[in-house]
Amino acid sequence: MKIIKSNNLDWQEKQGYLKKILVDHSKENGIVVQNIKIKPGETAKSHFHKLQTEVFYFLSSNGFWIVNGEKFKPEMGEVLIIEPLDHHEVTNNSQEDYLYIAFKYNSS
């Protein structure tokens, strides 16, 4: 058993978002789990992954996604699955942090 205390982890700043890496088994089995934060007014630009699938679990509802040209506004508690080659971007158009958990597999 392992317990990961995310409060002890530092946020890593990326382009348009911050992340805390909760689990990184990318070298062993291709699995990564991250806590993601999009600050107010920020956008994580459109991108895609060749092999990686991402499963997002939403902790708040104050952002929106554009996936393959379609706009989505996931609600808290919902899950969004981004499959390989899906072009996706996320925007926080609110005054509060946009928070979600990312489960990634086939990550290398």
Tab-separated table of N, CA, C and O in Angstrom:
chain	number	residue	atom	x	y	z
A	1	MET	N	0.846	-1.178	0.000
A	1	MET	CA	0.000	0.000	0.000
A	1	MET	C	0.892	1.242	0.000
A	1	MET	O	1.953	1.245	0.620
A	2	LYS	N	0.408	2.276	-0.677
A	2	LYS	CA	1.081	3.581	-0.680
A	2	LYS	C	0.040	4.662	-0.458
A	2	LYS	O	-1.069	4.568	-0.973
A	3	ILE	N	0.434	5.673	0.279
A	3	ILE	CA	-0.394	6.874	0.418
A	3	ILE	C	0.440	8.035	-0.098
A	3	ILE	O	1.580	8.223	0.335
A	4	ILE	N	-0.124	8.781	-1.012
A	4	ILE	CA	0.572	9.934	-1.584
A	4	ILE	C	-0.084	11.181	-1.031
A	4	ILE	O	-1.283	11.399	-1.204
A	5	LYS	N	0.694	11.989	-0.353
A	5	LYS	CA	0.184	13.225	0.246
A	5	LYS	C	0.451	14.360	-0.732
A	5	LYS	O	1.549	14.908	-0.765
A	6	SER	N	-0.571	14.683	-1.508
A	6	SER	CA	-0.392	15.687	-2.561
A	6	SER	C	-0.057	17.064	-2.007
A	6	SER	O	0.552	17.880	-2.698
A	7	ASN	N	-0.430	17.324	-0.752
A	7	ASN	CA	-0.085	18.621	-0.152
A	7	ASN	C	1.424	18.796	0.002
A	7	ASN	O	1.909	19.918	0.118
A	8	ASN	N	2.170	17.690	0.020
A	8	ASN	CA	3.625	17.753	0.150
A	8	ASN	C	4.328	17.886	-1.200
A	8	ASN	O	5.548	18.003	-1.242
A	9	LEU	N	3.576	17.836	-2.281
A	9	LEU	CA	4.160	17.918	-3.621
A	9	LEU	C	4.091	19.344	-4.145
A	9	LEU	O	3.143	20.074	-3.858
A	10	ASP	N	5.081	19.709	-4.929
A	10	ASP	CA	5.118	21.043	-5.520
A	10	ASP	C	4.388	21.063	-6.860
A	10	ASP	O	4.413	20.086	-7.610
A	11	TRP	N	3.762	22.194	-7.154
A	11	TRP	CA	3.186	22.419	-8.474
A	11	TRP	C	4.326	22.679	-9.452
A	11	TRP	O	5.228	23.462	-9.160
A	12	GLN	N	4.266	22.046	-10.604
A	12	GLN	CA	5.227	22.286	-11.682
A	12	GLN	C	4.533	23.141	-12.735
A	12	GLN	O	3.460	22.769	-13.214
A	13	GLU	N	5.141	24.245	-13.068
A	13	GLU	CA	4.526	25.162	-14.026
A	13	GLU	C	4.839	24.731	-15.444
A	13	GLU	O	5.988	24.464	-15.799
A	14	LYS	N	3.794	24.630	-16.245
A	14	LYS	CA	3.889	24.295	-17.659
A	14	LYS	C	3.245	25.420	-18.449
A	14	LYS	O	2.750	26.385	-17.891
A	15	GLN	N	3.209	25.278	-19.770
A	15	GLN	CA	2.629	26.328	-20.605
A	15	GLN	C	1.103	26.294	-20.509
A	15	GLN	O	0.455	25.422	-21.053
A	16	GLY	N	0.542	27.244	-19.759
A	16	GLY	CA	-0.898	27.380	-19.614
A	16	GLY	C	-1.512	26.598	-18.470
A	16	GLY	O	-2.707	26.679	-18.239
A	17	TYR	N	-0.714	25.809	-17.729
A	17	TYR	CA	-1.258	25.027	-16.624
A	17	TYR	C	-0.159	24.672	-15.623
A	17	TYR	O	1.020	24.867	-15.875
A	18	LEU	N	-0.599	24.151	-14.474
A	18	LEU	CA	0.321	23.630	-13.469
A	18	LEU	C	-0.051	22.179	-13.203
A	18	LEU	O	-1.217	21.802	-13.360
A	19	LYS	N	0.927	21.383	-12.778
A	19	LYS	CA	0.632	19.989	-12.472
A	19	LYS	C	1.414	19.524	-11.260
A	19	LYS	O	2.506	20.008	-10.986
A	20	LYS	N	0.802	18.590	-10.521
A	20	LYS	CA	1.471	17.839	-9.469
A	20	LYS	C	1.463	16.387	-9.947
A	20	LYS	O	0.397	15.836	-10.241
A	21	ILE	N	2.633	15.792	-10.042
A	21	ILE	CA	2.705	14.400	-10.462
A	21	ILE	C	2.492	13.529	-9.229
A	21	ILE	O	3.309	13.513	-8.315
A	22	LEU	N	1.359	12.829	-9.206
A	22	LEU	CA	1.006	11.984	-8.069
A	22	LEU	C	1.621	10.595	-8.208
A	22	LEU	O	2.068	10.004	-7.230
A	23	VAL	N	1.606	10.062	-9.428
A	23	VAL	CA	2.164	8.743	-9.727
A	23	VAL	C	2.853	8.840	-11.074
A	23	VAL	O	2.273	9.359	-12.032
A	24	ASP	N	4.075	8.332	-11.151
A	24	ASP	CA	4.777	8.288	-12.433
A	24	ASP	C	5.404	6.910	-12.627
A	24	ASP	O	6.485	6.625	-12.118
A	25	HIS	N	4.673	6.064	-13.324
A	25	HIS	CA	5.154	4.735	-13.690
A	25	HIS	C	5.314	4.662	-15.207
A	25	HIS	O	5.123	3.612	-15.808
A	26	SER	N	5.651	5.793	-15.815
A	26	SER	CA	5.751	5.847	-17.275
A	26	SER	C	6.804	4.887	-17.810
A	26	SER	O	6.625	4.302	-18.875
A	27	LYS	N	7.872	4.688	-17.082
A	27	LYS	CA	8.938	3.781	-17.540
A	27	LYS	C	8.562	2.307	-17.321
A	27	LYS	O	8.939	1.454	-18.095
A	28	GLU	N	7.808	2.013	-16.245
A	28	GLU	CA	7.448	0.625	-15.922
A	28	GLU	C	6.256	0.129	-16.739
A	28	GLU	O	6.315	-0.916	-17.365
A	29	ASN	N	5.145	0.876	-16.684
A	29	ASN	CA	3.921	0.391	-17.338
A	29	ASN	C	3.154	1.483	-18.082
A	29	ASN	O	2.026	1.262	-18.499
A	30	GLY	N	3.758	2.656	-18.247
A	30	GLY	CA	3.144	3.720	-19.029
A	30	GLY	C	2.012	4.458	-18.350
A	30	GLY	O	1.234	5.144	-19.007
A	31	ILE	N	1.910	4.352	-17.005
A	31	ILE	CA	0.816	4.999	-16.278
A	31	ILE	C	1.336	6.210	-15.502
A	31	ILE	O	2.349	6.133	-14.811
A	32	VAL	N	0.604	7.327	-15.647
A	32	VAL	CA	0.914	8.565	-14.925
A	32	VAL	C	-0.398	9.127	-14.395
A	32	VAL	O	-1.415	9.105	-15.089
A	33	VAL	N	-0.375	9.638	-13.159
A	33	VAL	CA	-1.539	10.297	-12.560
A	33	VAL	C	-1.082	11.675	-12.093
A	33	VAL	O	-0.068	11.800	-11.404
A	34	GLN	N	-1.844	12.696	-12.484
A	34	GLN	CA	-1.478	14.073	-12.152
A	34	GLN	C	-2.684	14.847	-11.661
A	34	GLN	O	-3.808	14.598	-12.088
A	35	ASN	N	-2.425	15.796	-10.777
A	35	ASN	CA	-3.408	16.805	-10.402
A	35	ASN	C	-3.099	18.010	-11.289
A	35	ASN	O	-1.961	18.459	-11.345
A	36	ILE	N	-4.108	18.516	-11.999
A	36	ILE	CA	-3.917	19.618	-12.942
A	36	ILE	C	-4.675	20.849	-12.446
A	36	ILE	O	-5.803	20.741	-11.956
A	37	LYS	N	-4.041	22.010	-12.611
A	37	LYS	CA	-4.671	23.287	-12.260
A	37	LYS	C	-4.487	24.247	-13.430
A	37	LYS	O	-3.379	24.459	-13.903
A	38	ILE	N	-5.608	24.803	-13.896
A	38	ILE	CA	-5.576	25.872	-14.893
A	38	ILE	C	-5.964	27.146	-14.148
A	38	ILE	O	-7.059	27.233	-13.590
A	39	LYS	N	-5.073	28.100	-14.117
A	39	LYS	CA	-5.361	29.356	-13.420
A	39	LYS	C	-6.391	30.179	-14.196
A	39	LYS	O	-6.566	29.984	-15.403
A	40	PRO	N	-7.059	31.122	-13.515
A	40	PRO	CA	-8.042	31.971	-14.188
A	40	PRO	C	-7.460	32.651	-15.425
A	40	PRO	O	-6.348	33.178	-15.395
A	41	GLY	N	-8.217	32.579	-16.523
A	41	GLY	CA	-7.825	33.239	-17.762
A	41	GLY	C	-6.780	32.503	-18.585
A	41	GLY	O	-6.413	32.963	-19.662
A	42	GLU	N	-6.303	31.341	-18.123
A	42	GLU	CA	-5.252	30.604	-18.828
A	42	GLU	C	-5.831	29.556	-19.777
A	42	GLU	O	-6.935	29.076	-19.598
A	43	THR	N	-5.020	29.192	-20.777
A	43	THR	CA	-5.374	28.148	-21.740
A	43	THR	C	-4.188	27.223	-21.931
A	43	THR	O	-3.067	27.689	-22.142
A	44	ALA	N	-4.444	25.923	-21.838
A	44	ALA	CA	-3.455	24.920	-22.244
A	44	ALA	C	-3.716	24.684	-23.729
A	44	ALA	O	-4.771	24.176	-24.111
A	45	LYS	N	-2.776	25.089	-24.555
A	45	LYS	CA	-2.950	25.131	-26.017
A	45	LYS	C	-3.255	23.756	-26.617
A	45	LYS	O	-2.892	22.725	-26.058
A	46	SER	N	-3.846	23.780	-27.781
A	46	SER	CA	-4.220	22.574	-28.506
A	46	SER	C	-3.001	21.705	-28.796
A	46	SER	O	-1.949	22.197	-29.202
A	47	HIS	N	-3.180	20.418	-28.540
A	47	HIS	CA	-2.130	19.444	-28.805
A	47	HIS	C	-2.771	18.068	-28.935
A	47	HIS	O	-3.965	17.912	-28.722
A	48	PHE	N	-1.969	17.064	-29.279
A	48	PHE	CA	-2.449	15.691	-29.342
A	48	PHE	C	-1.307	14.758	-28.975
A	48	PHE	O	-0.154	15.160	-28.910
A	49	HIS	N	-1.658	13.507	-28.716
A	49	HIS	CA	-0.680	12.481	-28.386
A	49	HIS	C	-0.825	11.338	-29.383
A	49	HIS	O	-1.944	10.958	-29.726
A	50	LYS	N	0.287	10.804	-29.822
A	50	LYS	CA	0.248	9.722	-30.811
A	50	LYS	C	-0.271	8.413	-30.224
A	50	LYS	O	-1.036	7.709	-30.867
A	51	LEU	N	0.141	8.075	-29.000
A	51	LEU	CA	-0.216	6.780	-28.410
A	51	LEU	C	-0.966	6.886	-27.093
A	51	LEU	O	-1.679	5.978	-26.706
A	52	GLN	N	-0.784	7.989	-26.402
A	52	GLN	CA	-1.303	8.142	-25.045
A	52	GLN	C	-2.804	8.395	-25.015
A	52	GLN	O	-3.329	9.174	-25.800
A	53	THR	N	-3.478	7.725	-24.068
A	53	THR	CA	-4.874	8.009	-23.753
A	53	THR	C	-4.896	8.730	-22.414
A	53	THR	O	-4.145	8.376	-21.499
A	54	GLU	N	-5.750	9.756	-22.294
A	54	GLU	CA	-5.889	10.511	-21.057
A	54	GLU	C	-7.332	10.430	-20.579
A	54	GLU	O	-8.267	10.587	-21.365
A	55	VAL	N	-7.487	10.174	-19.291
A	55	VAL	CA	-8.802	10.137	-18.657
A	55	VAL	C	-8.802	11.238	-17.611
A	55	VAL	O	-7.968	11.244	-16.702
A	56	PHE	N	-9.730	12.186	-17.749
A	56	PHE	CA	-9.791	13.338	-16.855
A	56	PHE	C	-11.027	13.239	-15.960
A	56	PHE	O	-12.134	13.032	-16.455
A	57	TYR	N	-10.815	13.419	-14.660
A	57	TYR	CA	-11.898	13.458	-13.674
A	57	TYR	C	-11.944	14.873	-13.111
A	57	TYR	O	-10.942	15.373	-12.576
A	58	PHE	N	-13.097	15.520	-13.219
A	58	PHE	CA	-13.208	16.947	-12.916
A	58	PHE	C	-13.588	17.213	-11.460
A	58	PHE	O	-14.578	16.705	-10.956
A	59	LEU	N	-12.756	18.051	-10.823
A	59	LEU	CA	-12.967	18.461	-9.441
A	59	LEU	C	-13.687	19.801	-9.363
A	59	LEU	O	-14.096	20.217	-8.285
A	60	SER	N	-13.804	20.483	-10.488
A	60	SER	CA	-14.551	21.738	-10.582
A	60	SER	C	-15.130	21.843	-11.993
A	60	SER	O	-14.831	21.021	-12.851
A	61	SER	N	-15.970	22.844	-12.213
A	61	SER	CA	-16.719	22.958	-13.475
A	61	SER	C	-16.508	24.289	-14.174
A	61	SER	O	-17.339	24.699	-14.969
A	62	ASN	N	-15.423	24.977	-13.889
A	62	ASN	CA	-15.295	26.351	-14.363
A	62	ASN	C	-14.347	26.508	-15.552
A	62	ASN	O	-13.675	27.514	-15.679
A	63	GLY	N	-14.328	25.522	-16.419
A	63	GLY	CA	-13.527	25.630	-17.630
A	63	GLY	C	-14.224	24.939	-18.783
A	63	GLY	O	-15.267	24.317	-18.600
A	64	PHE	N	-13.624	25.069	-19.964
A	64	PHE	CA	-14.193	24.350	-21.107
A	64	PHE	C	-13.077	23.770	-21.955
A	64	PHE	O	-11.923	24.179	-21.881
A	65	TRP	N	-13.442	22.792	-22.752
A	65	TRP	CA	-12.522	22.045	-23.606
A	65	TRP	C	-12.954	22.189	-25.052
A	65	TRP	O	-14.149	22.270	-25.343
A	66	ILE	N	-11.984	22.159	-25.942
A	66	ILE	CA	-12.257	22.006	-27.364
A	66	ILE	C	-11.526	20.739	-27.786
A	66	ILE	O	-10.301	20.647	-27.652
A	67	VAL	N	-12.299	19.744	-28.218
A	67	VAL	CA	-11.751	18.447	-28.618
A	67	VAL	C	-12.164	18.190	-30.054
A	67	VAL	O	-13.369	18.131	-30.358
A	68	ASN	N	-11.171	18.074	-30.926
A	68	ASN	CA	-11.433	17.846	-32.356
A	68	ASN	C	-12.440	18.852	-32.906
A	68	ASN	O	-13.335	18.509	-33.670
A	69	GLY	N	-12.307	20.107	-32.453
A	69	GLY	CA	-13.161	21.181	-32.957
A	69	GLY	C	-14.492	21.347	-32.243
A	69	GLY	O	-15.223	22.289	-32.529
A	70	GLU	N	-14.835	20.447	-31.309
A	70	GLU	CA	-16.099	20.543	-30.568
A	70	GLU	C	-15.847	21.080	-29.167
A	70	GLU	O	-14.916	20.645	-28.491
A	71	LYS	N	-16.697	22.007	-28.726
A	71	LYS	CA	-16.565	22.605	-27.398
A	71	LYS	C	-17.381	21.803	-26.384
A	71	LYS	O	-18.544	21.465	-26.636
A	72	PHE	N	-16.754	21.506	-25.232
A	72	PHE	CA	-17.399	20.788	-24.135
A	72	PHE	C	-17.169	21.544	-22.846
A	72	PHE	O	-16.110	22.136	-22.650
A	73	LYS	N	-18.152	21.485	-21.940
A	73	LYS	CA	-18.007	22.073	-20.610
A	73	LYS	C	-18.326	20.984	-19.582
A	73	LYS	O	-19.461	20.856	-19.131
A	74	PRO	N	-17.309	20.180	-19.223
A	74	PRO	CA	-17.556	19.097	-18.263
A	74	PRO	C	-17.964	19.635	-16.895
A	74	PRO	O	-17.474	20.670	-16.446
A	75	GLU	N	-18.849	18.900	-16.243
A	75	GLU	CA	-19.304	19.251	-14.896
A	75	GLU	C	-18.466	18.510	-13.855
A	75	GLU	O	-17.871	17.474	-14.155
A	76	MET	N	-18.443	19.033	-12.637
A	76	MET	CA	-17.738	18.387	-11.544
A	76	MET	C	-18.237	16.943	-11.416
A	76	MET	O	-19.446	16.689	-11.481
A	77	GLY	N	-17.292	16.003	-11.280
A	77	GLY	CA	-17.639	14.596	-11.137
A	77	GLY	C	-17.722	13.840	-12.451
A	77	GLY	O	-17.800	12.620	-12.452
A	78	GLU	N	-17.690	14.547	-13.572
A	78	GLU	CA	-17.731	13.878	-14.871
A	78	GLU	C	-16.332	13.425	-15.283
A	78	GLU	O	-15.321	13.871	-14.735
A	79	VAL	N	-16.304	12.546	-16.281
A	79	VAL	CA	-15.063	12.004	-16.812
A	79	VAL	C	-15.020	12.275	-18.310
A	79	VAL	O	-16.018	12.098	-19.018
A	80	LEU	N	-13.871	12.704	-18.792
A	80	LEU	CA	-13.637	12.928	-20.223
A	80	LEU	C	-12.460	12.049	-20.624
A	80	LEU	O	-11.423	12.055	-19.955
A	81	ILE	N	-12.614	11.299	-21.715
A	81	ILE	CA	-11.542	10.440	-22.222
A	81	ILE	C	-11.036	11.028	-23.530
A	81	ILE	O	-11.806	11.227	-24.469
A	82	ILE	N	-9.739	11.319	-23.550
A	82	ILE	CA	-9.072	11.824	-24.750
A	82	ILE	C	-8.241	10.671	-25.307
A	82	ILE	O	-7.319	10.176	-24.642
A	83	GLU	N	-8.584	10.246	-26.495
A	83	GLU	CA	-7.906	9.106	-27.112
A	83	GLU	C	-6.745	9.584	-27.986
A	83	GLU	O	-6.653	10.774	-28.318
A	84	PRO	N	-5.843	8.672	-28.356
A	84	PRO	CA	-4.735	9.067	-29.223
A	84	PRO	C	-5.234	9.810	-30.468
A	84	PRO	O	-6.270	9.464	-31.037
A	85	LEU	N	-4.499	10.845	-30.828
A	85	LEU	CA	-4.740	11.700	-31.993
A	85	LEU	C	-5.903	12.675	-31.826
A	85	LEU	O	-6.179	13.454	-32.733
A	86	ASP	N	-6.607	12.662	-30.674
A	86	ASP	CA	-7.625	13.679	-30.399
A	86	ASP	C	-6.921	15.006	-30.122
A	86	ASP	O	-6.131	15.104	-29.169
A	87	HIS	N	-7.201	16.014	-30.911
A	87	HIS	CA	-6.663	17.359	-30.664
A	87	HIS	C	-7.499	17.989	-29.559
A	87	HIS	O	-8.730	17.994	-29.641
A	88	HIS	N	-6.824	18.499	-28.526
A	88	HIS	CA	-7.563	19.032	-27.385
A	88	HIS	C	-6.844	20.227	-26.759
A	88	HIS	O	-5.629	20.315	-26.783
A	89	GLU	N	-7.665	21.142	-26.255
A	89	GLU	CA	-7.173	22.278	-25.479
A	89	GLU	C	-8.180	22.559	-24.387
A	89	GLU	O	-9.347	22.168	-24.478
A	90	VAL	N	-7.713	23.240	-23.340
A	90	VAL	CA	-8.585	23.541	-22.202
A	90	VAL	C	-8.373	24.988	-21.785
A	90	VAL	O	-7.247	25.485	-21.777
A	91	THR	N	-9.480	25.660	-21.456
A	91	THR	CA	-9.459	27.072	-21.071
A	91	THR	C	-10.227	27.262	-19.774
A	91	THR	O	-11.308	26.697	-19.593
A	92	ASN	N	-9.672	28.072	-18.896
A	92	ASN	CA	-10.368	28.494	-17.681
A	92	ASN	C	-10.811	29.929	-17.904
A	92	ASN	O	-9.998	30.842	-17.875
A	93	ASN	N	-12.097	30.119	-18.116
A	93	ASN	CA	-12.636	31.461	-18.356
A	93	ASN	C	-13.345	32.015	-17.119
A	93	ASN	O	-14.239	32.833	-17.234
A	94	SER	N	-12.905	31.567	-15.944
A	94	SER	CA	-13.523	32.029	-14.701
A	94	SER	C	-12.491	32.775	-13.853
A	94	SER	O	-11.359	32.971	-14.272
A	95	GLN	N	-12.892	33.130	-12.650
A	95	GLN	CA	-12.010	33.829	-11.714
A	95	GLN	C	-11.426	32.886	-10.660
A	95	GLN	O	-10.769	33.342	-9.725
A	96	GLU	N	-11.698	31.577	-10.789
A	96	GLU	CA	-11.205	30.587	-9.828
A	96	GLU	C	-10.369	29.544	-10.550
A	96	GLU	O	-10.521	29.348	-11.757
A	97	ASP	N	-9.510	28.838	-9.814
A	97	ASP	CA	-8.720	27.767	-10.405
A	97	ASP	C	-9.636	26.656	-10.940
A	97	ASP	O	-10.662	26.345	-10.332
A	98	TYR	N	-9.246	26.087	-12.063
A	98	TYR	CA	-9.950	24.951	-12.667
A	98	TYR	C	-9.122	23.718	-12.345
A	98	TYR	O	-7.942	23.642	-12.710
A	99	LEU	N	-9.714	22.752	-11.635
A	99	LEU	CA	-8.971	21.602	-11.112
A	99	LEU	C	-9.536	20.289	-11.634
A	99	LEU	O	-10.757	20.096	-11.669
A	100	TYR	N	-8.623	19.390	-12.001
A	100	TYR	CA	-9.022	18.042	-12.399
A	100	TYR	C	-7.851	17.086	-12.234
A	100	TYR	O	-6.710	17.499	-12.053
A	101	ILE	N	-8.170	15.804	-12.268
A	101	ILE	CA	-7.172	14.745	-12.158
A	101	ILE	C	-7.005	14.116	-13.531
A	101	ILE	O	-8.000	13.831	-14.213
A	102	ALA	N	-5.761	13.897	-13.933
A	102	ALA	CA	-5.447	13.269	-15.206
A	102	ALA	C	-4.852	11.888	-14.966
A	102	ALA	O	-3.858	11.760	-14.233
A	103	PHE	N	-5.483	10.868	-15.535
A	103	PHE	CA	-4.968	9.502	-15.527
A	103	PHE	C	-4.489	9.226	-16.955
A	103	PHE	O	-5.294	9.279	-17.892
A	104	LYS	N	-3.210	8.962	-17.118
A	104	LYS	CA	-2.648	8.782	-18.456
A	104	LYS	C	-2.089	7.367	-18.574
A	104	LYS	O	-1.427	6.890	-17.653
A	105	TYR	N	-2.369	6.733	-19.712
A	105	TYR	CA	-1.723	5.448	-19.958
A	105	TYR	C	-1.177	5.403	-21.393
A	105	TYR	O	-1.567	6.202	-22.221
A	106	ASN	N	-0.242	4.483	-21.590
A	106	ASN	CA	0.618	4.463	-22.780
A	106	ASN	C	1.459	5.727	-22.813
A	106	ASN	O	1.754	6.251	-23.879
A	107	SER	N	1.810	6.202	-21.633
A	107	SER	CA	2.652	7.391	-21.495
A	107	SER	C	4.107	6.947	-21.474
A	107	SER	O	4.469	6.039	-20.748
A	108	SER	N	4.910	7.582	-22.290
A	108	SER	CA	6.332	7.204	-22.281
A	108	SER	C	7.208	8.421	-22.386
A	108	SER	O	6.769	9.491	-22.624
